[in-house]
XYZ file of C-alpha atoms in Angstrom:
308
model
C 0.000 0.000 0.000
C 1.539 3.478 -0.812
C -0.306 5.459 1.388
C -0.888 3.822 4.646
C -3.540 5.363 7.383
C -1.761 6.302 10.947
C -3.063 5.739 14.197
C -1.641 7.995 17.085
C -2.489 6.955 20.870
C -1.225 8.604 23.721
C -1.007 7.075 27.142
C -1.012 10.246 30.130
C 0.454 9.272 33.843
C 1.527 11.087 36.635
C 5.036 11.666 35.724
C 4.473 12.308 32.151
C 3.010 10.745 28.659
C 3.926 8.394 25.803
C 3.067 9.152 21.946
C 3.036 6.173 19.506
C 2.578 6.495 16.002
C 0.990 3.057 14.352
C -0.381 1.352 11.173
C -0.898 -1.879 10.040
C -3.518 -3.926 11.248
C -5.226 -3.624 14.972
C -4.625 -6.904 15.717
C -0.801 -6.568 14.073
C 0.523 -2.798 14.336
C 3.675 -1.631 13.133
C 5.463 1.271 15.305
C 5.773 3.927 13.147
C 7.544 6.503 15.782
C 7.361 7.533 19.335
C 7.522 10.212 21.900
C 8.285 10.310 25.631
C 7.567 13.795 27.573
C 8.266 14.173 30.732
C 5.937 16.629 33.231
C 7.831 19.001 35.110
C 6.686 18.013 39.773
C 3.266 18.680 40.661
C 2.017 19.180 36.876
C -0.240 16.343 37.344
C -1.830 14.985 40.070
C -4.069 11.834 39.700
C -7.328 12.004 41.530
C -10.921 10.449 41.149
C -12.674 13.758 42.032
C -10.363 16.830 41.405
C -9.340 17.901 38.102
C -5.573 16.105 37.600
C -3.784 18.955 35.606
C -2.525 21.317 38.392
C -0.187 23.129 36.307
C -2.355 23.374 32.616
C 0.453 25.773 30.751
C 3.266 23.383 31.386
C 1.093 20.212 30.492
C 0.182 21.926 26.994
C 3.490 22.979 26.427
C 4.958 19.338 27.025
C 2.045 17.441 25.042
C 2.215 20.063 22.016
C 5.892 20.344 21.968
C 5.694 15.765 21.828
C 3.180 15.916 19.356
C 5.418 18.585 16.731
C 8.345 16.241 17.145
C 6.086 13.380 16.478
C 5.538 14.238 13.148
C 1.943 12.565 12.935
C 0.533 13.958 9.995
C -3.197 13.445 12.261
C -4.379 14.951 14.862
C -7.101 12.432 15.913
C -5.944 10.705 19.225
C -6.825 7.474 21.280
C -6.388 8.176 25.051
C -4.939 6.023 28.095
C -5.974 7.192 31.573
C -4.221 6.239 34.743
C -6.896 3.822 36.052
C -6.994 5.944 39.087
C -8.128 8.755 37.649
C -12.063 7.410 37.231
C -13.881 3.748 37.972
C -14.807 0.797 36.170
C -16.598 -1.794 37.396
C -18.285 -4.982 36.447
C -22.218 -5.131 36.645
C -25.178 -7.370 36.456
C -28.134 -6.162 35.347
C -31.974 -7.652 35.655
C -33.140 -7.390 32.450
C -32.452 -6.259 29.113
C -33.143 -2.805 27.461
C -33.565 -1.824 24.085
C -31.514 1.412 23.573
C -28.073 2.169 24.748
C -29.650 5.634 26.379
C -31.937 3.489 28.627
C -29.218 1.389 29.855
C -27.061 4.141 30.706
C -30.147 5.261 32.687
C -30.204 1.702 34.519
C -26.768 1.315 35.715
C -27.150 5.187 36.762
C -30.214 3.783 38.867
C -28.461 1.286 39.923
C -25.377 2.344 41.092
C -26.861 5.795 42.299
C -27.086 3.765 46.124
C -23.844 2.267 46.213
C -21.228 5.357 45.564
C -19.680 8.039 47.838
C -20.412 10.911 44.721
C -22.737 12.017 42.670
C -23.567 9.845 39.924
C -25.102 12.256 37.692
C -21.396 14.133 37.917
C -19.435 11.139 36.428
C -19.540 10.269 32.487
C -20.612 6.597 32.208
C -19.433 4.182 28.805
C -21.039 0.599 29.542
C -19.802 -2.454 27.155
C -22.091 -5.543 26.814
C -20.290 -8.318 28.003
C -22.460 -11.285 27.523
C -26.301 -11.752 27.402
C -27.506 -14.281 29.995
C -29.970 -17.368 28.831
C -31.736 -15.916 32.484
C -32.353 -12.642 31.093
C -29.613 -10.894 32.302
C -27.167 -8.430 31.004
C -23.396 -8.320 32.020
C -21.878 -4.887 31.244
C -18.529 -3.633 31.818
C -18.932 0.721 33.260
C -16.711 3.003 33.368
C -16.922 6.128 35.038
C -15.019 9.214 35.163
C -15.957 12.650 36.811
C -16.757 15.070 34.127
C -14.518 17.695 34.991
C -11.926 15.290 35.139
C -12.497 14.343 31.274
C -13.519 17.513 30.253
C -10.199 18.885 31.381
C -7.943 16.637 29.646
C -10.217 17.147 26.209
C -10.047 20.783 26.326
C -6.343 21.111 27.260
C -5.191 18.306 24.556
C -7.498 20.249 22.236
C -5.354 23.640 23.187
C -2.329 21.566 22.525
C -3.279 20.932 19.040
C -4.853 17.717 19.294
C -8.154 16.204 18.400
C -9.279 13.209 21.092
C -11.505 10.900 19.547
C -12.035 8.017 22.188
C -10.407 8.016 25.977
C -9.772 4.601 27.771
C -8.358 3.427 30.999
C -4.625 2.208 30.598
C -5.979 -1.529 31.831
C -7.835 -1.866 29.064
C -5.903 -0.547 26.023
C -2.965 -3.278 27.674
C -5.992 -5.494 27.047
C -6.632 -4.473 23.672
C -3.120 -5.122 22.313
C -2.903 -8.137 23.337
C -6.723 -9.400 23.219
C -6.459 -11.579 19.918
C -3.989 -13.843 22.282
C -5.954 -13.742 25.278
C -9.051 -14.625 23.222
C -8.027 -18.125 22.438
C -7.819 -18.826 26.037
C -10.984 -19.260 27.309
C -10.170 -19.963 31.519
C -7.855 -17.245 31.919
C -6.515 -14.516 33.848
C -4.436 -11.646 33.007
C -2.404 -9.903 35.677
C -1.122 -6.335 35.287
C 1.321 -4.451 37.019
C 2.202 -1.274 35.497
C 3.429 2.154 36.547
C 2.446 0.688 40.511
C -0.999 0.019 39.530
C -2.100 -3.633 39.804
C -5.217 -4.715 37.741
C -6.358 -8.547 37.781
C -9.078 -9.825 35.184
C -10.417 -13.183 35.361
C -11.825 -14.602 32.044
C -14.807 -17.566 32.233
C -15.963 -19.152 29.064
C -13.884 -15.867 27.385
C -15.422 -13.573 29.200
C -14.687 -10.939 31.485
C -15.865 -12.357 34.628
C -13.444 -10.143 37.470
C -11.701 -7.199 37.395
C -10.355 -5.153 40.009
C -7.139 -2.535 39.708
C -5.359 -1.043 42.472
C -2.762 1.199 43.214
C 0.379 -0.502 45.033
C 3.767 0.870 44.573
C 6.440 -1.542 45.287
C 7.689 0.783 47.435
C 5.132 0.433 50.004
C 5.079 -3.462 50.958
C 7.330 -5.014 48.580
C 6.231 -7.555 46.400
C 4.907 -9.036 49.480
C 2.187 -6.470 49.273
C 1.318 -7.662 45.578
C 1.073 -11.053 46.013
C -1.384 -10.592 48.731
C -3.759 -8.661 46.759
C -4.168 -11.097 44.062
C -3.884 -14.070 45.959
C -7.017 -12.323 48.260
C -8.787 -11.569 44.995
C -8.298 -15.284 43.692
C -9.954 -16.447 46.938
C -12.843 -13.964 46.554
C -13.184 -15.222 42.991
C -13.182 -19.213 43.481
C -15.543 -18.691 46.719
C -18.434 -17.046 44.133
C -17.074 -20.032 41.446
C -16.190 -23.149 43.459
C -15.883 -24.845 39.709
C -14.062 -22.616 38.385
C -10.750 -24.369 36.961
C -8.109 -21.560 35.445
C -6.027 -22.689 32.787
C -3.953 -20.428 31.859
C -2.220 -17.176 33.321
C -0.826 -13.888 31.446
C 1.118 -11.139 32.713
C 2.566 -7.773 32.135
C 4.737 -5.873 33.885
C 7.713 -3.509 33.883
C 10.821 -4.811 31.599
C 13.042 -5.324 34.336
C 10.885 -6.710 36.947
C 9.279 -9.294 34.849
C 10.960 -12.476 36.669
C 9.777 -11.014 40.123
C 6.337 -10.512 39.065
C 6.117 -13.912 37.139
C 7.009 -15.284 40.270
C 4.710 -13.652 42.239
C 2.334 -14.527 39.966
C 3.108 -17.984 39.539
C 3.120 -18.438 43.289
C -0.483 -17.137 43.428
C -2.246 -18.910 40.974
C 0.073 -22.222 40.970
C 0.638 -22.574 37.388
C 3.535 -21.219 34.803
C 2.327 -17.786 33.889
C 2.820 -16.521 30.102
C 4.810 -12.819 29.569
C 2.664 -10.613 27.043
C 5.481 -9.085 24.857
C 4.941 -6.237 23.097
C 7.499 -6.998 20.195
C 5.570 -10.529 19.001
C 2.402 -8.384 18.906
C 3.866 -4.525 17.427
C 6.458 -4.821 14.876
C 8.608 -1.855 13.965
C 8.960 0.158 11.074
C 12.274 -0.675 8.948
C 14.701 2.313 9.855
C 13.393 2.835 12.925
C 14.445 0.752 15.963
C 13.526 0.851 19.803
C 14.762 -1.301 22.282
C 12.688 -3.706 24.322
C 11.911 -2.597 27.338
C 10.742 0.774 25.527
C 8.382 -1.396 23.493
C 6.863 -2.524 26.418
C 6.645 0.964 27.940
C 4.799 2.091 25.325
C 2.330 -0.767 25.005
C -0.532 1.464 26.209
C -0.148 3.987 23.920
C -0.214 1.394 21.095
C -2.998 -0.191 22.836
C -4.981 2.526 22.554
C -3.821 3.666 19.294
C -5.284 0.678 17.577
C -8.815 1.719 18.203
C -7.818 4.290 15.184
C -6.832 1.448 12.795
């Protein structure tokens, strides 16, 4: 093909972002080029409620000044979110409705009870996970206060770019790597990344648990990790007594992959399986990056794809 369409994603943390440049295939992307920018202390600050850009002329600065260098030749971007910076949850519902505007309204009914905020302040996405034979609906929410989002859009927008879909950073990992994880149908994937820890559990191939949490490895050790997701296994197999796992993925920064396998493997008792970037992303010829950047920049490709 001569002219090939580009997908850019852009994964924001704490400390700073991530630009990737892709094409190719979703399911097969090439890296075309990348950015790192790094945020000056105190530019952002992650937080469920607040708005997370304390210092908003530095953060344009940075973003626009990655993006120029970039070189994208498109504007249109794919977001990753610190998962800490909204909520998503797995939900049940009763019966089924016939427009996505009336479930929205259910799940807002529905959850309205159960949270410490205003629901009617957070924007809600809902996925349809499965349609029970009983009638009922499994849905994957996400929530996200409105401020929150509406800050990031308008200040990537002043930077000179154009967001077309935001994500959590759980689930663009999940989305490069979901063609493998979809041939496994008793699985769990196990994320540690940027000291967030996120553990899905897959039954019949389909989401079944999540839950992400923020643990630093500086508070607890490894110790700390492998208590969470042994405690979340146990809260698991007590709702699904049957439930057999066969297999086990992971992800997790470059250099610490043999302590979390281990960690991991110690947890669930079998061999877990390392999700590398590189067999999934190939890289343009010319251009070369180094492994443990690949991996680094797996959520930005993640959530690049949803452009391609």
């Amino acid at each position: 093909m001569l002219f090939s369409r580009k997908a850019f994603g852009l994964e924001i943390f704490q400390d700073g972002a991530f630009m990737a440049l892709t094409e190719g295939k979703a399911y097969a992307p090439k890296l075309n080029s990348f950015q790192q920018v790094v945020f000056p202390p105190d530019t952002v600050k992650i937080s469920l409620r607040e708005e997370n850009i304390k210092k908003t002329d530095l953060f344009v600065a940075k973003i626009r000044e990655g993006f120029l260098k970039l070189l994208a030749g498109t504007n249109k971007v794919s977001v990753s979110l610190t998962d800490a910076s909204g909520r998503a949850l797995l939900l049940d519902l009763e019966t089924r409705f016939k427009t996505r505007d009336e479930g929205a309204d259910i799940i807002r009914w529905k959850l309205k009870k159960n949270f410490p905020f205003d629901i009617n302040e957070m924007h809600l996405d809902y996925q349809i996970l499965q349609e029970k034979d009983s009638g009922e609906v499994s849905t994957l929410v996400s929530l996200i206060s409105r401020k929150v989002v509406i800050q990031y859009e308008e200040l990537l927008i002043e930077a000179g770019l154009q967001p077309n879909s935001i994500d959590f950073t759980t689930f663009n990992l999940y989305r490069l790597f979901s063609g493998r994880l979809e041939m496994s149908e008793n699985a769990a994937l196990m994320i540690w990344h940027r000291g967030t820890v996120s553990i899905l559990i897959f039954y019949n191939g389909v989401l079944d648990f999540y839950r992400s949490k923020e643990l630093p490895v500086a508070v607890g050790g490894m110790e700390r990790i492998f208590r969470e997701i042994s405690s979340s296994l146990l809260v698991y197999k007590e709702k699904h007594p049957g439930y057999v796992m066969n297999e086990v993925f992971f992800l997790s920064p470059f250099d610490l992959i043999e302590s979390f396998r281990s960690v991991v493997g110690e947890a669930t008792g079998l061999e877990p399986v390392f999700l590398d970037s590189g067999r999934i992303c190939s890289v343009n010829e010319g251009f070369s990056v180094d492994s443990a950047t690949l991996n680094s920049l797996s959520p930005a490709v993640g959530a690049s794809v949803r452009n391609l």
